């Protein structure tokens, strides 16, 4: 996976609209990072080619996400399936963190895309895997 162009809660410049916003989500999709940028009350989804990170972090009373991109987790309600999952995306929604985790392993469902295999789950439904 390539390095990130911007971090969560970082102020970014959006070249296509010539405006600034804050990164409120990052997701791995079709072999690239897709960024969710909060800008003027809207959420814009864009690639790394359309934004420039400023290094300036949003000063807000928002708790940082409990999990990082690529971190191993377990779903609390996951009884029958493989226990360990990878965080493939993080999104801030209504001041709460949500995570994209792979729900169906690729070997089981070869005809599906990554989007079909992802679940969007709240932070409270995940547990960190300790090594």
Coordinates of C-alpha atoms in Angstrom, one line a residue:
X1 CA 0.0 0.0 0.0
X2 CA 1.4 3.4 -0.9
X3 CA 2.0 6.1 1.8
X4 CA -0.9 8.5 2.7
X5 CA -1.1 11.9 1.1
X6 CA -2.9 13.3 4.2
X7 CA -3.7 12.1 7.7
X8 CA -7.0 12.0 9.5
X9 CA -8.1 15.5 10.7
X10 CA -5.4 17.2 8.6
X11 CA -6.2 20.3 6.7
X12 CA -5.9 19.8 3.0
X13 CA -6.0 21.8 -0.2
X14 CA -8.4 20.4 -2.9
X15 CA -7.0 21.4 -6.2
X16 CA -10.1 20.7 -8.3
X17 CA -12.3 23.1 -6.2
X18 CA -9.5 25.4 -5.1
X19 CA -10.7 25.2 -1.5
X20 CA -9.5 23.9 1.9
X21 CA -11.1 21.1 4.0
X22 CA -10.2 18.5 6.6
X23 CA -9.6 14.8 6.0
X24 CA -12.4 13.0 7.9
X25 CA -11.9 9.5 6.3
X26 CA -9.5 7.3 4.4
X27 CA -10.4 4.1 2.6
X28 CA -8.5 1.5 0.5
X29 CA -10.4 1.1 -2.8
X30 CA -9.3 -0.3 -6.2
X31 CA -5.6 -0.3 -5.3
X32 CA -5.5 3.3 -4.0
X33 CA -6.4 5.5 -1.0
X34 CA -9.7 7.4 -1.3
X35 CA -10.0 10.4 1.0
X36 CA -13.2 11.8 2.5
X37 CA -12.7 15.6 2.8
X38 CA -15.1 17.7 4.9
X39 CA -15.5 21.0 3.0
X40 CA -18.2 23.7 3.5
X41 CA -20.7 21.3 5.0
X42 CA -20.2 18.6 2.4
X43 CA -18.1 15.5 2.1
X44 CA -15.9 15.2 -1.0
X45 CA -14.4 11.9 -2.0
X46 CA -11.1 12.2 -3.8
X47 CA -7.8 10.6 -4.6
X48 CA -4.2 11.6 -3.6
X49 CA -3.8 13.4 -7.0
X50 CA -6.4 16.0 -6.1
X51 CA -5.3 17.0 -2.6
X52 CA -2.3 18.4 -0.9
X53 CA -1.8 17.9 2.8
X54 CA -0.8 21.0 4.7
X55 CA 0.5 19.4 7.9
X56 CA -1.9 21.5 9.9
X57 CA -4.1 19.4 12.2
X58 CA -7.7 20.3 13.1
X59 CA -7.9 21.5 16.7
X60 CA -11.1 19.9 17.9
X61 CA -12.4 18.0 20.9
X62 CA -12.6 14.9 18.7
X63 CA -11.2 11.7 20.2
X64 CA -8.5 10.1 18.0
X65 CA -9.5 6.8 16.4
X66 CA -8.7 3.7 18.5
X67 CA -7.4 1.7 15.6
X68 CA -5.0 2.5 12.7
X69 CA -5.1 1.6 9.0
X70 CA -3.8 -1.9 8.5
X71 CA -4.3 -2.9 12.2
X72 CA -5.6 -6.4 13.1
X73 CA -8.9 -6.5 14.9
X74 CA -11.7 -8.9 15.8
X75 CA -15.4 -8.3 15.4
X76 CA -17.3 -8.8 18.7
X77 CA -20.3 -10.4 16.9
X78 CA -18.2 -12.6 14.6
X79 CA -19.0 -16.2 15.7
X80 CA -18.7 -18.4 12.6
X81 CA -16.1 -16.7 10.4
X82 CA -12.4 -16.0 10.5
X83 CA -11.7 -14.0 13.7
X84 CA -8.9 -11.6 12.6
X85 CA -9.7 -8.7 10.3
X86 CA -7.7 -5.8 8.9
X87 CA -8.7 -2.2 9.1
X88 CA -9.0 -1.0 5.4
X89 CA -10.6 2.3 6.1
X90 CA -11.5 4.8 8.8
X91 CA -14.3 7.4 8.6
X92 CA -15.5 10.1 11.0
X93 CA -19.3 10.3 11.0
X94 CA -21.3 12.4 13.4
X95 CA -18.3 12.7 15.7
X96 CA -17.8 8.9 16.0
X97 CA -15.2 6.7 14.3
X98 CA -16.3 3.9 12.0
X99 CA -14.1 1.4 10.3
X100 CA -14.1 -0.6 7.0
X101 CA -13.1 -4.2 7.7
X102 CA -13.0 -7.2 5.4
X103 CA -16.1 -9.2 6.2
X104 CA -15.6 -12.1 3.7
X105 CA -12.1 -13.4 3.0
X106 CA -11.2 -13.1 -0.7
X107 CA -10.4 -16.8 -1.1
X108 CA -14.0 -17.7 -0.2
X109 CA -15.7 -15.4 -2.7
X110 CA -13.5 -14.9 -5.7
X111 CA -16.3 -13.4 -7.8
X112 CA -16.8 -10.5 -5.4
X113 CA -15.0 -7.1 -5.3
X114 CA -13.3 -5.7 -2.3
X115 CA -16.3 -3.3 -1.9
X116 CA -18.6 -6.3 -1.6
X117 CA -16.5 -7.9 1.1
X118 CA -16.2 -4.8 3.3
X119 CA -18.3 -4.1 6.4
X120 CA -18.7 -0.6 7.9
X121 CA -18.7 -1.0 11.7
X122 CA -18.6 1.3 14.7
X123 CA -15.5 1.4 17.0
X124 CA -17.4 -0.3 19.8
X125 CA -17.8 -3.5 17.8
X126 CA -14.1 -4.0 17.4
X127 CA -11.4 -5.4 19.7
X128 CA -7.6 -5.0 19.1
X129 CA -5.7 -8.3 18.3
X130 CA -2.7 -8.6 20.6
X131 CA 0.4 -10.4 19.5

